[in-house]
């Protein structure tokens, strides 16, 4: 072999070894970059974020390592953030706020039942120099040099169907405390007064909770307290006196006398304070209204005593969900199959939701199954929601029953489940559920009865949803001259076309039309409708 050939062979071997194995097998095709690549979702979202930066930099020096965009999760993250705000009491850029990541998330693209917004601050640190001058001595006495936030989050979920919202926030201060809060709003009202053309905001409140967990704050604060102030006997006097003055001022001069609920709260607060200094764990403040939701409008904000009575706040060291939740005895009986049947619905609901008991879908479904077989609409609704991902056909069967028995949340679930079922699967479940429960002779009393039967089977609220039955009776009504029935028949055709099931539905449609014609003649339906 010549020297030149040896050199060429050696060079080729070296290049081959330097390439990844998959590159040696099939070279990657080169795709030319075009102008349209600039309009990808990732690029557009990235450009939107970066377009805000010049405005933000008027208020602070902002730097970040990179932008991470995930359009499927509807998520944008700024990684490696360094912010130097312009503060009047700070020289230059000595105030630094850093974070491992700032993450903003919205509603996932496959879930469009409402608005969702989540903001999280991961691994943040705030320099001591960022604090206002008047706050620095207090923070310094606590022995804190820089404020470290392990994580801070805000989550807001608004549901289109119910008009309600779930709001949650949390902040973990390293070596100090954890603060978290939540608000469960059954409905957010913003009706307009048409005479004044002003919006009348109101909130229908199910539950509000605020939790402060000690992670070193009490020990640091106790060093600054006067001797004897934190003694349980002293707190028995200090806490009630301070709260009476506070509530009296809050109520106003004309209503300074405390309500029964305020007196009860003061008693609870004194007991909690005495227990906390002995064993610093957490303090929980939450609403305890007997009947929910509680409606709070602008007028309630002007009457603190009435609002206090409506919400009935309580204070303790454990959430009411623990003290009033499912007991360990009930859960053990449920696991062993010994739970009384009368408790199945409550315990099953808690296990499926994970509120009041640890979430356990398998056990929750097992408890609710006997109730569903008996036709309990609440049990079938809960099971349908829990099974929508694991077994859509069974969930659809359960939702059909629950919706027909007046469970509105199951009607929305029906529509969602139909998107994931084939036409054959959907009709099979509907036929099986309908059984012999279709329209009977009394339905022929009038054209109005026929129209109502068709509409009921189409919606699935008063009858089992069945596209076959709805189309059949809508065709009968249309043949009798009822324009509304004809519209129902055409609506079903539109539904099938938009599902992309026109071809499959045409076979079903042909069979149904033949059946309508056969019964129209054989059972003399025109004559029956004239009687």
Short mmCIF file of C-alpha atoms in Angstrom, two decimals:
data_model
loop_
_atom_site.label_atom_id
_atom_site.label_comp_id
_atom_site.label_asym_id
_atom_site.label_seq_id
_atom_site.Cartn_x
_atom_site.Cartn_y
_atom_site.Cartn_z
CA UNK A 1 0.00 0.00 0.00
CA UNK A 2 1.42 3.37 -1.03
CA UNK A 3 2.08 6.13 1.47
CA UNK A 4 -0.68 8.24 -0.09
CA UNK A 5 -3.20 5.41 0.11
CA UNK A 6 -2.25 4.74 3.76
CA UNK A 7 -2.80 8.41 4.58
CA UNK A 8 -6.19 8.44 2.88
CA UNK A 9 -7.23 5.20 4.62
CA UNK A 10 -6.16 6.52 8.00
CA UNK A 11 -8.00 9.80 7.49
CA UNK A 12 -11.22 8.05 6.46
CA UNK A 13 -11.04 5.70 9.47
CA UNK A 14 -10.49 8.62 11.85
CA UNK A 15 -13.47 10.54 10.43
CA UNK A 16 -15.70 7.46 10.66
CA UNK A 17 -14.81 6.87 14.31
CA UNK A 18 -15.50 10.53 15.08
CA UNK A 19 -19.09 10.26 13.81
CA UNK A 20 -21.98 8.91 15.94
CA UNK A 21 -23.07 5.42 14.98
CA UNK A 22 -26.47 6.52 13.68
CA UNK A 23 -24.76 9.15 11.51
CA UNK A 24 -22.57 6.44 10.00
CA UNK A 25 -25.65 4.37 9.13
CA UNK A 26 -27.89 7.07 7.61
CA UNK A 27 -26.67 10.61 7.12
CA UNK A 28 -29.12 13.18 8.44
CA UNK A 29 -30.98 14.95 5.63
CA UNK A 30 -30.26 18.65 5.35
CA UNK A 31 -33.43 20.72 5.54
CA UNK A 32 -33.04 24.28 4.29
CA UNK A 33 -34.07 27.07 6.62
CA UNK A 34 -36.92 29.16 5.25
CA UNK A 35 -38.63 32.37 6.29
CA UNK A 36 -41.52 30.36 7.76
CA UNK A 37 -39.23 28.90 10.43
CA UNK A 38 -39.32 32.32 12.10
CA UNK A 39 -43.06 31.90 12.68
CA UNK A 40 -42.97 28.76 14.82
CA UNK A 41 -44.98 28.88 18.03
CA UNK A 42 -41.79 28.69 20.09
CA UNK A 43 -40.26 31.64 18.26
CA UNK A 44 -43.41 33.74 18.46
CA UNK A 45 -43.79 33.19 22.21
CA UNK A 46 -40.11 33.91 22.72
CA UNK A 47 -40.38 37.14 20.76
CA UNK A 48 -43.42 38.22 22.79
CA UNK A 49 -41.52 37.76 26.04
CA UNK A 50 -38.44 39.53 24.75
CA UNK A 51 -40.53 42.43 23.46
CA UNK A 52 -41.51 43.22 27.05
CA UNK A 53 -37.91 43.35 28.23
CA UNK A 54 -37.11 46.92 27.03
CA UNK A 55 -40.15 48.18 28.98
CA UNK A 56 -39.18 46.20 32.07
CA UNK A 57 -35.62 47.48 31.90
CA UNK A 58 -36.88 51.01 32.47
CA UNK A 59 -37.61 49.87 36.04
CA UNK A 60 -34.73 47.46 36.62
CA UNK A 61 -31.64 45.90 35.10
CA UNK A 62 -32.83 42.49 33.97
CA UNK A 63 -30.61 39.66 32.78
CA UNK A 64 -31.37 36.02 32.14
CA UNK A 65 -29.48 33.05 30.79
CA UNK A 66 -32.15 31.75 28.43
CA UNK A 67 -35.84 31.52 27.60
CA UNK A 68 -37.44 28.07 27.66
CA UNK A 69 -40.70 27.84 25.70
CA UNK A 70 -43.07 24.84 25.69
CA UNK A 71 -46.17 25.65 23.57
CA UNK A 72 -47.85 22.28 24.26
CA UNK A 73 -47.80 22.87 28.01
CA UNK A 74 -48.43 26.58 27.40
CA UNK A 75 -45.37 27.36 29.50
CA UNK A 76 -42.64 30.01 29.37
CA UNK A 77 -39.64 30.07 31.69
CA UNK A 78 -36.85 32.56 32.22
CA UNK A 79 -33.80 30.64 33.45
CA UNK A 80 -30.92 32.14 35.45
CA UNK A 81 -32.57 35.48 36.26
CA UNK A 82 -30.71 38.47 37.76
CA UNK A 83 -32.74 41.63 38.52
CA UNK A 84 -31.29 44.89 39.85
CA UNK A 85 -34.23 47.22 40.54
CA UNK A 86 -33.94 50.98 40.71
CA UNK A 87 -34.84 51.87 44.32
CA UNK A 88 -34.58 55.40 45.75
CA UNK A 89 -32.96 54.21 48.99
CA UNK A 90 -30.36 51.95 47.31
CA UNK A 91 -27.04 53.10 45.90
CA UNK A 92 -26.30 51.83 42.39
CA UNK A 93 -27.16 48.18 41.83
CA UNK A 94 -26.38 46.83 45.31
CA UNK A 95 -29.91 45.39 45.49
CA UNK A 96 -29.90 42.09 43.62
CA UNK A 97 -32.80 39.70 43.19
CA UNK A 98 -31.82 36.40 41.62
CA UNK A 99 -33.81 33.30 40.73
CA UNK A 100 -33.03 29.94 39.24
CA UNK A 101 -36.18 30.28 37.14
CA UNK A 102 -39.35 32.32 36.74
CA UNK A 103 -42.03 30.12 35.19
CA UNK A 104 -45.35 31.28 33.73
CA UNK A 105 -47.85 28.59 32.73
CA UNK A 106 -51.32 28.70 31.23
CA UNK A 107 -54.03 26.21 30.36
CA UNK A 108 -52.66 23.13 28.52
CA UNK A 109 -53.78 23.12 24.90
CA UNK A 110 -55.80 19.90 25.33
CA UNK A 111 -57.78 21.29 28.27
CA UNK A 112 -59.83 24.37 27.39
CA UNK A 113 -62.54 24.29 30.05
CA UNK A 114 -61.41 27.55 31.62
CA UNK A 115 -58.61 29.98 32.27
CA UNK A 116 -55.52 28.84 34.12
CA UNK A 117 -52.53 30.86 35.20
CA UNK A 118 -49.59 29.65 37.27
CA UNK A 119 -46.60 31.78 38.22
CA UNK A 120 -43.69 30.28 40.13
CA UNK A 121 -40.40 31.64 41.39
CA UNK A 122 -37.81 28.93 41.90
CA UNK A 123 -34.69 29.30 44.06
CA UNK A 124 -34.95 33.07 44.54
CA UNK A 125 -32.72 35.22 46.73
CA UNK A 126 -33.27 38.85 47.78
CA UNK A 127 -30.29 40.83 49.10
CA UNK A 128 -30.54 42.46 52.50
CA UNK A 129 -29.89 45.81 50.76
CA UNK A 130 -33.21 45.53 48.92
CA UNK A 131 -35.20 45.96 52.15
CA UNK A 132 -36.56 49.39 53.10
CA UNK A 133 -34.43 51.16 55.69
CA UNK A 134 -37.11 50.88 58.39
CA UNK A 135 -37.38 47.10 57.92
CA UNK A 136 -33.67 46.32 58.08
CA UNK A 137 -33.24 46.55 61.90
CA UNK A 138 -36.11 44.09 62.50
CA UNK A 139 -34.88 41.63 59.88
CA UNK A 140 -31.30 42.03 61.12
CA UNK A 141 -32.36 41.18 64.69
CA UNK A 142 -33.88 37.97 63.32
CA UNK A 143 -30.39 37.01 62.16
CA UNK A 144 -31.33 37.11 58.50
CA UNK A 145 -28.73 38.40 56.04
CA UNK A 146 -30.40 37.59 52.74
CA UNK A 147 -33.96 36.42 52.19
CA UNK A 148 -34.01 33.06 50.44
CA UNK A 149 -37.20 31.83 48.78
CA UNK A 150 -37.04 28.14 48.04
CA UNK A 151 -40.21 28.50 46.02
CA UNK A 152 -43.07 30.95 45.60
CA UNK A 153 -46.18 30.13 43.58
CA UNK A 154 -49.50 31.65 42.55
CA UNK A 155 -52.12 29.50 40.81
CA UNK A 156 -55.48 30.68 39.48
CA UNK A 157 -57.99 28.36 37.80
CA UNK A 158 -61.27 29.75 36.49
CA UNK A 159 -63.92 27.32 35.24
CA UNK A 160 -66.09 28.47 32.33
CA UNK A 161 -69.01 26.17 33.11
CA UNK A 162 -69.48 26.95 36.81
CA UNK A 163 -68.15 30.52 36.86
CA UNK A 164 -66.09 29.58 39.90
CA UNK A 165 -62.38 29.71 40.60
CA UNK A 166 -59.68 28.08 42.70
CA UNK A 167 -56.87 30.36 43.84
CA UNK A 168 -53.74 29.24 45.66
CA UNK A 169 -50.48 30.86 46.66
CA UNK A 170 -47.48 29.70 48.63
CA UNK A 171 -44.06 30.93 49.68
CA UNK A 172 -41.28 28.99 51.41
CA UNK A 173 -38.85 31.30 53.23
CA UNK A 174 -35.68 29.39 53.97
CA UNK A 175 -35.07 28.97 57.74
CA UNK A 176 -38.02 31.24 58.57
CA UNK A 177 -41.55 30.14 57.61
CA UNK A 178 -43.87 28.80 54.96
CA UNK A 179 -46.96 30.78 54.10
CA UNK A 180 -49.75 29.34 51.96
CA UNK A 181 -53.31 30.27 51.21
CA UNK A 182 -56.25 29.16 49.10
CA UNK A 183 -59.67 30.40 48.09
CA UNK A 184 -62.43 28.18 46.71
CA UNK A 185 -64.94 30.47 44.99
CA UNK A 186 -68.16 28.83 43.88
CA UNK A 187 -69.05 31.72 41.57
CA UNK A 188 -67.64 35.11 40.63
CA UNK A 189 -70.40 37.58 39.86
CA UNK A 190 -69.96 40.87 38.02
CA UNK A 191 -73.53 41.77 37.08
CA UNK A 192 -74.20 45.31 35.93
CA UNK A 193 -76.67 47.76 37.42
CA UNK A 194 -78.22 49.10 34.21
CA UNK A 195 -79.53 52.23 35.92
CA UNK A 196 -76.10 53.35 37.16
CA UNK A 197 -74.15 51.39 34.50
CA UNK A 198 -71.82 50.20 37.24
CA UNK A 199 -70.61 46.66 37.82
CA UNK A 200 -71.71 45.04 41.08
CA UNK A 201 -68.94 42.53 41.88
CA UNK A 202 -69.58 39.70 44.31
CA UNK A 203 -68.00 36.39 45.21
CA UNK A 204 -69.75 33.22 46.32
CA UNK A 205 -67.27 31.73 48.78
CA UNK A 206 -66.98 28.03 49.61
CA UNK A 207 -63.80 28.11 51.64
CA UNK A 208 -60.77 30.30 52.35
CA UNK A 209 -57.67 29.14 54.21
CA UNK A 210 -54.39 30.72 55.29
CA UNK A 211 -51.60 28.63 56.86
CA UNK A 212 -48.39 29.82 58.51
CA UNK A 213 -45.86 27.07 59.20
CA UNK A 214 -42.91 27.80 61.46
CA UNK A 215 -39.46 26.96 60.07
CA UNK A 216 -37.36 28.96 62.51
CA UNK A 217 -39.22 32.28 62.60
CA UNK A 218 -40.63 31.74 66.09
CA UNK A 219 -37.23 30.94 67.61
CA UNK A 220 -35.70 34.02 65.98
CA UNK A 221 -38.60 36.25 67.05
CA UNK A 222 -38.66 34.89 70.59
CA UNK A 223 -35.18 36.32 71.14
CA UNK A 224 -36.56 39.83 70.66
CA UNK A 225 -39.66 39.43 72.85
CA UNK A 226 -39.68 41.03 76.34
CA UNK A 227 -39.18 38.56 79.21
CA UNK A 228 -42.36 36.71 80.12
CA UNK A 229 -44.36 37.99 77.15
CA UNK A 230 -44.53 34.57 75.51
CA UNK A 231 -45.48 32.76 78.70
CA UNK A 232 -48.80 30.90 78.17
CA UNK A 233 -50.34 32.59 81.23
CA UNK A 234 -49.41 36.03 79.88
CA UNK A 235 -50.79 35.25 76.44
CA UNK A 236 -54.13 34.34 78.03
CA UNK A 237 -54.44 38.02 78.90
CA UNK A 238 -52.58 39.69 76.02
CA UNK A 239 -54.27 37.98 73.06
CA UNK A 240 -57.93 38.56 74.06
CA UNK A 241 -57.29 42.19 74.93
CA UNK A 242 -55.51 42.93 71.64
CA UNK A 243 -58.15 41.18 69.53
CA UNK A 244 -61.06 42.90 71.32
CA UNK A 245 -59.54 46.29 70.55
CA UNK A 246 -58.87 45.30 66.94
CA UNK A 247 -62.38 43.94 66.33
CA UNK A 248 -63.96 46.94 68.09
CA UNK A 249 -62.16 49.37 65.78
CA UNK A 250 -62.97 47.21 62.77
CA UNK A 251 -66.69 47.15 63.63
CA UNK A 252 -66.84 50.93 63.92
CA UNK A 253 -67.93 53.31 66.66
CA UNK A 254 -71.67 52.62 66.29
CA UNK A 255 -71.24 48.82 66.30
CA UNK A 256 -68.24 48.43 68.55
CA UNK A 257 -69.81 45.62 70.57
CA UNK A 258 -68.43 42.27 69.48
CA UNK A 259 -70.59 39.60 67.88
CA UNK A 260 -70.93 36.04 69.18
CA UNK A 261 -68.71 34.78 66.34
CA UNK A 262 -66.01 37.33 67.16
CA UNK A 263 -66.05 36.36 70.83
CA UNK A 264 -65.72 32.69 69.90
CA UNK A 265 -62.80 33.48 67.61
CA UNK A 266 -60.99 35.35 70.37
CA UNK A 267 -61.33 32.34 72.70
CA UNK A 268 -59.92 30.07 69.98
CA UNK A 269 -57.05 32.46 69.25
CA UNK A 270 -55.96 32.55 72.90
CA UNK A 271 -55.95 28.77 73.10
CA UNK A 272 -54.00 28.44 69.84
CA UNK A 273 -51.38 30.99 70.94
CA UNK A 274 -50.83 29.15 74.23
CA UNK A 275 -50.45 25.82 72.40
CA UNK A 276 -48.15 27.31 69.75
CA UNK A 277 -45.55 28.72 72.15
CA UNK A 278 -45.30 25.29 73.79
CA UNK A 279 -44.95 23.49 70.43
CA UNK A 280 -44.37 25.85 67.48
CA UNK A 281 -45.75 24.07 64.42
CA UNK A 282 -48.32 25.91 62.34
CA UNK A 283 -51.30 28.24 62.64
CA UNK A 284 -54.32 27.77 60.35
CA UNK A 285 -56.90 30.47 59.74
CA UNK A 286 -59.91 29.40 57.67
CA UNK A 287 -63.60 30.00 57.12
CA UNK A 288 -66.09 27.70 58.80
CA UNK A 289 -69.52 28.72 57.48
CA UNK A 290 -72.14 26.05 58.13
CA UNK A 291 -73.89 26.68 54.80
CA UNK A 292 -71.88 27.36 51.67
CA UNK A 293 -71.47 29.12 49.35
CA UNK A 294 -71.57 32.46 51.17
CA UNK A 295 -72.25 35.48 48.97
CA UNK A 296 -70.07 38.51 49.65
CA UNK A 297 -70.73 41.77 47.86
CA UNK A 298 -69.58 45.36 48.20
CA UNK A 299 -72.08 45.96 51.00
CA UNK A 300 -70.52 43.23 53.11
CA UNK A 301 -67.14 44.96 52.98
CA UNK A 302 -68.74 47.94 54.70
CA UNK A 303 -70.15 45.77 57.49
CA UNK A 304 -67.23 43.74 58.93
CA UNK A 305 -69.32 42.31 61.74
CA UNK A 306 -71.87 40.85 59.33
CA UNK A 307 -69.13 39.50 57.07
CA UNK A 308 -67.42 37.90 60.07
CA UNK A 309 -70.71 36.24 61.02
CA UNK A 310 -71.25 34.98 57.46
CA UNK A 311 -67.79 33.45 57.06
CA UNK A 312 -67.46 32.24 60.68
CA UNK A 313 -63.63 32.12 60.61
CA UNK A 314 -61.82 29.72 62.90
CA UNK A 315 -58.22 29.48 63.99
CA UNK A 316 -56.36 26.35 64.98
CA UNK A 317 -53.17 24.37 64.60
CA UNK A 318 -54.63 21.83 62.14
CA UNK A 319 -56.92 22.33 59.12
CA UNK A 320 -60.58 21.43 59.48
CA UNK A 321 -60.10 18.96 56.60
CA UNK A 322 -58.08 16.81 59.01
CA UNK A 323 -60.27 17.13 62.07
CA UNK A 324 -63.53 16.83 60.10
CA UNK A 325 -62.24 14.52 57.36
CA UNK A 326 -62.57 10.79 56.93
CA UNK A 327 -61.30 9.01 60.03
CA UNK A 328 -58.63 6.34 59.99
CA UNK A 329 -61.23 3.90 61.31
CA UNK A 330 -63.48 4.55 58.29
CA UNK A 331 -60.57 4.11 55.90
CA UNK A 332 -59.49 0.85 57.53
CA UNK A 333 -63.04 -0.47 57.29
CA UNK A 334 -63.16 0.59 53.63
CA UNK A 335 -59.89 -1.23 52.89
CA UNK A 336 -61.14 -4.37 54.67
CA UNK A 337 -64.55 -4.21 52.96
CA UNK A 338 -66.35 -3.60 56.27
CA UNK A 339 -67.48 0.01 55.77
CA UNK A 340 -71.25 0.50 56.30
CA UNK A 341 -72.97 1.08 52.95
CA UNK A 342 -74.38 4.38 54.19
CA UNK A 343 -70.81 5.74 54.33
CA UNK A 344 -69.77 4.60 50.83
CA UNK A 345 -70.68 7.83 49.05
CA UNK A 346 -68.92 10.20 51.44
CA UNK A 347 -65.77 8.09 51.80
CA UNK A 348 -65.68 7.23 48.10
CA UNK A 349 -65.96 10.91 47.14
CA UNK A 350 -63.07 11.81 49.47
CA UNK A 351 -60.87 9.03 48.07
CA UNK A 352 -61.49 10.10 44.48
CA UNK A 353 -60.93 13.81 45.11
CA UNK A 354 -58.05 13.44 47.56
CA UNK A 355 -59.74 15.96 49.88
CA UNK A 356 -60.44 14.65 53.38
CA UNK A 357 -58.54 11.43 52.65
CA UNK A 358 -55.50 10.43 50.59
CA UNK A 359 -56.45 9.99 46.94
CA UNK A 360 -56.93 6.35 46.05
CA UNK A 361 -58.92 5.94 42.85
CA UNK A 362 -59.11 2.15 43.02
CA UNK A 363 -60.66 2.06 46.50
CA UNK A 364 -62.92 5.03 45.77
CA UNK A 365 -64.35 3.33 42.68
CA UNK A 366 -64.82 0.11 44.59
CA UNK A 367 -66.92 1.89 47.21
CA UNK A 368 -69.04 3.76 44.67
CA UNK A 369 -69.63 0.82 42.32
CA UNK A 370 -72.52 -0.75 44.32
CA UNK A 371 -74.23 2.65 44.48
CA UNK A 372 -73.80 3.16 40.75
CA UNK A 373 -75.34 -0.25 40.04
CA UNK A 374 -78.34 0.85 42.12
CA UNK A 375 -78.64 3.94 39.89
CA UNK A 376 -77.31 6.56 42.31
CA UNK A 377 -76.67 9.57 39.98
CA UNK A 378 -74.09 11.21 42.27
CA UNK A 379 -72.04 8.01 42.45
CA UNK A 380 -72.20 7.48 38.68
CA UNK A 381 -71.17 11.09 38.08
CA UNK A 382 -68.15 10.79 40.39
CA UNK A 383 -67.12 7.50 38.82
CA UNK A 384 -67.47 8.85 35.29
CA UNK A 385 -65.18 11.76 36.04
CA UNK A 386 -62.60 9.50 37.68
CA UNK A 387 -62.61 6.98 34.81
CA UNK A 388 -62.57 9.34 31.83
CA UNK A 389 -58.89 8.73 31.14
CA UNK A 390 -58.49 5.08 32.19
CA UNK A 391 -61.63 3.67 30.52
CA UNK A 392 -63.53 6.14 28.29
CA UNK A 393 -66.32 3.73 27.16
CA UNK A 394 -67.22 2.83 30.76
CA UNK A 395 -66.95 6.47 31.81
CA UNK A 396 -69.27 7.37 28.93
CA UNK A 397 -71.83 4.79 30.07
CA UNK A 398 -71.77 6.22 33.60
CA UNK A 399 -71.95 9.81 32.37
CA UNK A 400 -74.98 8.99 30.20
CA UNK A 401 -76.87 7.83 33.26
CA UNK A 402 -75.74 10.68 35.52
CA UNK A 403 -76.56 13.38 32.96
CA UNK A 404 -80.04 11.97 32.37
CA UNK A 405 -80.63 12.14 36.14
CA UNK A 406 -79.78 15.83 36.44
CA UNK A 407 -76.04 15.87 37.13
CA UNK A 408 -74.93 18.89 35.04
CA UNK A 409 -71.19 18.24 35.31
CA UNK A 410 -71.70 14.88 33.61
CA UNK A 411 -73.27 16.57 30.57
CA UNK A 412 -70.04 18.45 29.92
CA UNK A 413 -68.10 15.23 30.44
CA UNK A 414 -70.30 13.48 27.87
CA UNK A 415 -69.24 15.92 25.17
CA UNK A 416 -65.56 15.58 26.07
CA UNK A 417 -65.71 11.77 26.06
CA UNK A 418 -67.43 11.65 22.68
CA UNK A 419 -64.42 13.37 21.13
CA UNK A 420 -62.30 10.32 22.01
CA UNK A 421 -64.79 7.58 21.02
CA UNK A 422 -65.49 6.19 17.58
CA UNK A 423 -69.05 6.42 16.30
CA UNK A 424 -69.46 2.66 16.66
CA UNK A 425 -68.29 2.72 20.29
CA UNK A 426 -70.54 5.64 21.11
CA UNK A 427 -73.68 4.17 19.54
CA UNK A 428 -73.05 0.76 21.12
CA UNK A 429 -72.96 2.27 24.62
CA UNK A 430 -75.99 4.44 23.93
CA UNK A 431 -78.01 1.50 22.59
CA UNK A 432 -77.08 -0.64 25.56
CA UNK A 433 -77.97 2.11 28.05
CA UNK A 434 -81.24 2.95 26.30
CA UNK A 435 -82.44 -0.64 26.31
CA UNK A 436 -86.24 -0.58 26.45
CA UNK A 437 -86.34 2.94 27.84
CA UNK A 438 -87.14 4.71 24.58
CA UNK A 439 -90.35 6.61 23.78
CA UNK A 440 -93.52 4.67 24.48
CA UNK A 441 -97.09 4.96 23.23
CA UNK A 442 -97.84 8.04 25.33
CA UNK A 443 -95.16 9.90 23.40
CA UNK A 444 -97.41 9.82 20.35
CA UNK A 445 -100.11 11.98 21.96
CA UNK A 446 -98.91 15.08 20.15
CA UNK A 447 -96.24 16.40 17.85
CA UNK A 448 -94.92 18.34 20.85
CA UNK A 449 -94.30 15.08 22.70
CA UNK A 450 -92.39 13.72 19.71
CA UNK A 451 -90.27 16.89 19.51
CA UNK A 452 -89.53 16.73 23.23
CA UNK A 453 -88.51 13.07 22.93
CA UNK A 454 -86.12 13.92 20.09
CA UNK A 455 -84.62 16.87 21.93
CA UNK A 456 -84.33 14.89 25.17
CA UNK A 457 -82.41 12.08 23.49
CA UNK A 458 -80.15 14.57 21.72
CA UNK A 459 -79.22 16.54 24.83
CA UNK A 460 -79.15 13.66 27.29
CA UNK A 461 -80.50 15.68 30.21
CA UNK A 462 -84.00 14.27 30.63
CA UNK A 463 -83.47 11.02 28.77
CA UNK A 464 -80.50 8.82 27.97
CA UNK A 465 -78.60 10.45 25.12
CA UNK A 466 -79.11 8.41 21.97
CA UNK A 467 -78.41 9.79 18.52
CA UNK A 468 -80.38 6.92 16.97
CA UNK A 469 -83.50 7.64 19.05
CA UNK A 470 -83.15 11.40 18.60
CA UNK A 471 -82.85 11.06 14.81
CA UNK A 472 -85.76 8.62 14.65
CA UNK A 473 -88.21 10.82 16.52
CA UNK A 474 -86.96 14.01 14.90
CA UNK A 475 -87.66 12.41 11.51
CA UNK A 476 -91.16 11.44 12.62
CA UNK A 477 -91.84 14.99 13.85
CA UNK A 478 -90.43 16.54 10.67
CA UNK A 479 -92.65 14.26 8.54
CA UNK A 480 -95.63 15.52 10.54
CA UNK A 481 -94.74 19.10 9.59
CA UNK A 482 -92.89 20.17 12.76
CA UNK A 483 -90.13 22.55 11.71
CA UNK A 484 -88.32 22.30 15.09
CA UNK A 485 -88.08 18.51 14.73
CA UNK A 486 -86.57 18.96 11.29
CA UNK A 487 -83.97 21.28 12.79
CA UNK A 488 -83.07 18.61 15.37
CA UNK A 489 -82.64 16.02 12.61
CA UNK A 490 -80.39 18.37 10.65
CA UNK A 491 -78.42 19.22 13.80
CA UNK A 492 -77.54 15.55 14.24
CA UNK A 493 -76.31 15.39 10.65
CA UNK A 494 -74.13 18.43 11.34
CA UNK A 495 -72.71 16.84 14.50
CA UNK A 496 -71.71 13.74 12.56
CA UNK A 497 -70.18 15.76 9.73
CA UNK A 498 -68.08 17.81 12.14
CA UNK A 499 -66.96 14.60 13.87
CA UNK A 500 -65.71 13.35 10.52
CA UNK A 501 -68.15 10.44 10.76
CA UNK A 502 -70.43 11.24 7.80
CA UNK A 503 -69.65 7.97 5.99
CA UNK A 504 -70.19 5.76 9.03
CA UNK A 505 -73.32 7.70 10.03
CA UNK A 506 -74.83 7.43 6.54
CA UNK A 507 -75.25 3.66 7.05
CA UNK A 508 -76.99 4.24 10.40
CA UNK A 509 -79.02 7.05 8.85
CA UNK A 510 -80.26 4.82 6.02
CA UNK A 511 -81.41 2.17 8.48
CA UNK A 512 -83.20 4.76 10.62
CA UNK A 513 -84.94 6.37 7.67
CA UNK A 514 -86.16 2.96 6.49
CA UNK A 515 -87.49 2.30 10.01
CA UNK A 516 -89.31 5.64 10.13
CA UNK A 517 -90.94 5.02 6.76
CA UNK A 518 -91.92 1.47 7.76
CA UNK A 519 -93.52 2.62 11.03
CA UNK A 520 -95.10 5.68 9.42
CA UNK A 521 -97.00 3.37 7.09
CA UNK A 522 -97.32 0.18 9.10
CA UNK A 523 -98.40 1.84 12.38
CA UNK A 524 -100.33 4.62 10.63
CA UNK A 525 -98.60 7.35 12.62
CA UNK A 526 -100.43 10.15 10.73
CA UNK A 527 -103.74 8.69 11.82
CA UNK A 528 -102.54 8.25 15.41
CA UNK A 529 -101.49 11.91 15.58
CA UNK A 530 -104.93 13.04 14.40
CA UNK A 531 -106.85 11.25 17.15
#
